[in-house]
Amino acid sequence: MLSTEHFYWVLAAFLAYAGWSNLRQRRYAHAAFWSLIAALFAAGDVVLRASKAGDALPAQLAGGAVLALALLATRMRREPLDEAPESERLASALRLGHRLFLPALLIPALTITVVLAGPHLSFGGTPLFAPTGMTLVGLALACVASAIAAIAVTRQPPLRAADEGRRLLDTMGWAALLPLVLATLGGVFAASGVGEAVASLVSMVIPADNRMACLLAFALGMVVFTVIMGNAFAAFPVMMAGIGLPLLVQRHGADPAILGAIGMLTGYCGTLLTPMAANFNIVPAVLLELDDQYGVIRAQAATGLWLMGTNVLLMAWLCFR
């Protein structure tokens, strides 16, 4: 049975290779950073099992490793890494043509296939996919299949894929971890009662009996929290616990599925507006060598604002039907 743990091990192996490659080049901060993350991914099951058994030491060691990552991130510098000459890359692109799109298109196609067909697939009476997290398993499997397809299409040795992946990883640096860290931050905020605090503040500022006022507070809160934290995954549990569930769903009868889906998309309007979403807005500017490091944000700000307004209208129309 395939589960997310299997792909965490694959990811751990890749991160360990990135750490080893940096160690060989005497980039010690990068080597330690990626090696620590590899160890955390590989030991995740061990930490969880120990915590359930009442042994807090592995979790404490993992927490110490996270603190070490924060210190190492300050020592990481983006340095140019060797890649194929531009003439060679252009010749390869002209030779391969539209076949280059095949590996990229495989990712959404296989992910959707696993989500739709996965629950019905079995081997020897055992389900092929774990029932929980099937979307994530499908995405991970699609990424592995896409990497294999890229190797086949380009006729490059398999190690080239790992080398190019490592080069992009080092180009992004610590920003590659932002989605994971910020999503975790949202869970921490929700567990620490930030959502309840937001609910009490909103109740004092806006009329809680007015569903449109609550809806506007929810939408604007999703955008503002996303701008602050850089990721809608971090904003969602806070705003859903503070405004979405107690006020919109329970008091005004909003459809939770529609509210959650469009509410998350509304949060991503904030992603388009903030440099905190470094992997979306700052890293591309670095990779493309733009003169204006905020050029990506300036180009998409109008889209984010128009989309936010559209989402508010859609929620007002669909959530209370």
mmCIF file of N, CA, C and O in Angstrom, residues 2 7 13 26 33 58 69 81 101 116-117 127 137 184 209 226 259-261 269 298 300-301:
data_model
loop_
_atom_site.group_PDB
_atom_site.id
_atom_site.type_symbol
_atom_site.label_atom_id
_atom_site.label_comp_id
_atom_site.label_asym_id
_atom_site.label_seq_id
_atom_site.Cartn_x
_atom_site.Cartn_y
_atom_site.Cartn_z
ATOM 1 N N LEU A 2 0.673 2.086 -1.013
ATOM 2 C CA LEU A 2 1.464 3.312 -1.111
ATOM 3 C C LEU A 2 0.881 4.375 -0.182
ATOM 4 O O LEU A 2 -0.328 4.605 -0.166
ATOM 5 N N PHE A 7 7.041 8.266 0.014
ATOM 6 C CA PHE A 7 7.577 9.374 -0.770
ATOM 7 C C PHE A 7 8.404 10.320 0.094
ATOM 8 O O PHE A 7 9.298 11.004 -0.415
ATOM 9 N N ALA A 13 16.025 10.868 0.520
ATOM 10 C CA ALA A 13 17.189 10.415 -0.244
ATOM 11 C C ALA A 13 17.704 11.529 -1.162
ATOM 12 O O ALA A 13 18.919 11.751 -1.272
ATOM 13 N N ARG A 26 32.470 21.768 -0.519
ATOM 14 C CA ARG A 26 32.835 22.529 0.677
ATOM 15 C C ARG A 26 31.876 23.687 0.947
ATOM 16 O O ARG A 26 32.262 24.718 1.478
ATOM 17 N N PHE A 33 22.398 21.971 6.143
ATOM 18 C CA PHE A 33 20.980 22.346 6.065
ATOM 19 C C PHE A 33 20.169 21.236 5.399
ATOM 20 O O PHE A 33 19.184 20.736 5.962
ATOM 21 N N PRO A 58 12.748 11.856 20.980
ATOM 22 C CA PRO A 58 12.901 12.053 19.521
ATOM 23 C C PRO A 58 12.261 13.350 19.031
ATOM 24 O O PRO A 58 12.824 14.034 18.173
ATOM 25 N N LEU A 69 18.269 24.484 11.873
ATOM 26 C CA LEU A 69 17.988 24.912 10.498
ATOM 27 C C LEU A 69 17.849 26.427 10.425
ATOM 28 O O LEU A 69 18.324 27.058 9.473
ATOM 29 N N LEU A 81 25.674 28.316 -9.658
ATOM 30 C CA LEU A 81 26.139 26.943 -9.826
ATOM 31 C C LEU A 81 26.250 26.640 -11.312
ATOM 32 O O LEU A 81 25.476 27.146 -12.131
ATOM 33 N N PHE A 101 7.089 19.347 -22.868
ATOM 34 C CA PHE A 101 5.917 19.586 -22.023
ATOM 35 C C PHE A 101 5.338 18.299 -21.447
ATOM 36 O O PHE A 101 4.553 18.352 -20.499
ATOM 37 N N LEU A 116 -9.140 9.928 -8.595
ATOM 38 C CA LEU A 116 -10.415 9.375 -9.060
ATOM 39 C C LEU A 116 -10.441 7.849 -9.035
ATOM 40 O O LEU A 116 -11.437 7.237 -8.629
ATOM 41 N N ALA A 117 -9.336 7.227 -9.467
ATOM 42 C CA ALA A 117 -9.332 5.766 -9.585
ATOM 43 C C ALA A 117 -8.708 5.064 -8.393
ATOM 44 O O ALA A 117 -8.939 3.866 -8.179
ATOM 45 N N PRO A 127 -5.801 -2.657 -0.726
ATOM 46 C CA PRO A 127 -5.866 -1.390 -1.472
ATOM 47 C C PRO A 127 -4.469 -0.933 -1.885
ATOM 48 O O PRO A 127 -3.513 -1.040 -1.119
ATOM 49 N N VAL A 137 -0.520 11.612 -2.102
ATOM 50 C CA VAL A 137 0.146 10.422 -2.652
ATOM 51 C C VAL A 137 0.131 10.476 -4.178
ATOM 52 O O VAL A 137 1.136 10.180 -4.838
ATOM 53 N N THR A 184 2.760 24.890 8.767
ATOM 54 C CA THR A 184 2.899 24.448 10.152
ATOM 55 C C THR A 184 2.589 25.581 11.117
ATOM 56 O O THR A 184 1.948 25.380 12.162
ATOM 57 N N ASP A 209 -24.306 39.671 13.607
ATOM 58 C CA ASP A 209 -25.574 39.205 13.044
ATOM 59 C C ASP A 209 -25.706 39.532 11.560
ATOM 60 O O ASP A 209 -26.660 39.084 10.919
ATOM 61 N N THR A 226 -2.627 36.091 4.977
ATOM 62 C CA THR A 226 -1.747 35.504 3.966
ATOM 63 C C THR A 226 -0.611 36.456 3.620
ATOM 64 O O THR A 226 0.535 36.035 3.439
ATOM 65 N N LEU A 259 -17.497 27.474 1.285
ATOM 66 C CA LEU A 259 -16.764 28.506 2.012
ATOM 67 C C LEU A 259 -15.284 28.167 2.106
ATOM 68 O O LEU A 259 -14.417 29.034 1.919
ATOM 69 N N GLY A 260 -14.980 26.908 2.380
ATOM 70 C CA GLY A 260 -13.584 26.496 2.487
ATOM 71 C C GLY A 260 -12.855 26.584 1.164
ATOM 72 O O GLY A 260 -11.714 27.069 1.098
ATOM 73 N N ALA A 261 -13.495 26.126 0.082
ATOM 74 C CA ALA A 261 -12.836 26.118 -1.227
ATOM 75 C C ALA A 261 -12.565 27.537 -1.732
ATOM 76 O O ALA A 261 -11.434 27.875 -2.101
ATOM 77 N N CYS A 269 -5.159 35.226 -3.071
ATOM 78 C CA CYS A 269 -5.071 36.595 -3.579
ATOM 79 C C CYS A 269 -4.008 37.365 -2.801
ATOM 80 O O CYS A 269 -3.301 38.201 -3.362
ATOM 81 N N ARG A 298 4.381 43.413 -8.626
ATOM 82 C CA ARG A 298 3.786 44.554 -9.319
ATOM 83 C C ARG A 298 2.950 44.079 -10.506
ATOM 84 O O ARG A 298 1.900 44.650 -10.808
ATOM 85 N N GLN A 300 1.286 41.251 -10.871
ATOM 86 C CA GLN A 300 0.108 40.443 -10.570
ATOM 87 C C GLN A 300 -0.791 41.060 -9.488
ATOM 88 O O GLN A 300 -1.818 40.482 -9.139
ATOM 89 N N ALA A 301 -0.441 42.249 -8.968
ATOM 90 C CA ALA A 301 -1.228 42.864 -7.896
ATOM 91 C C ALA A 301 -2.665 43.129 -8.334
ATOM 92 O O ALA A 301 -3.613 42.851 -7.587
#
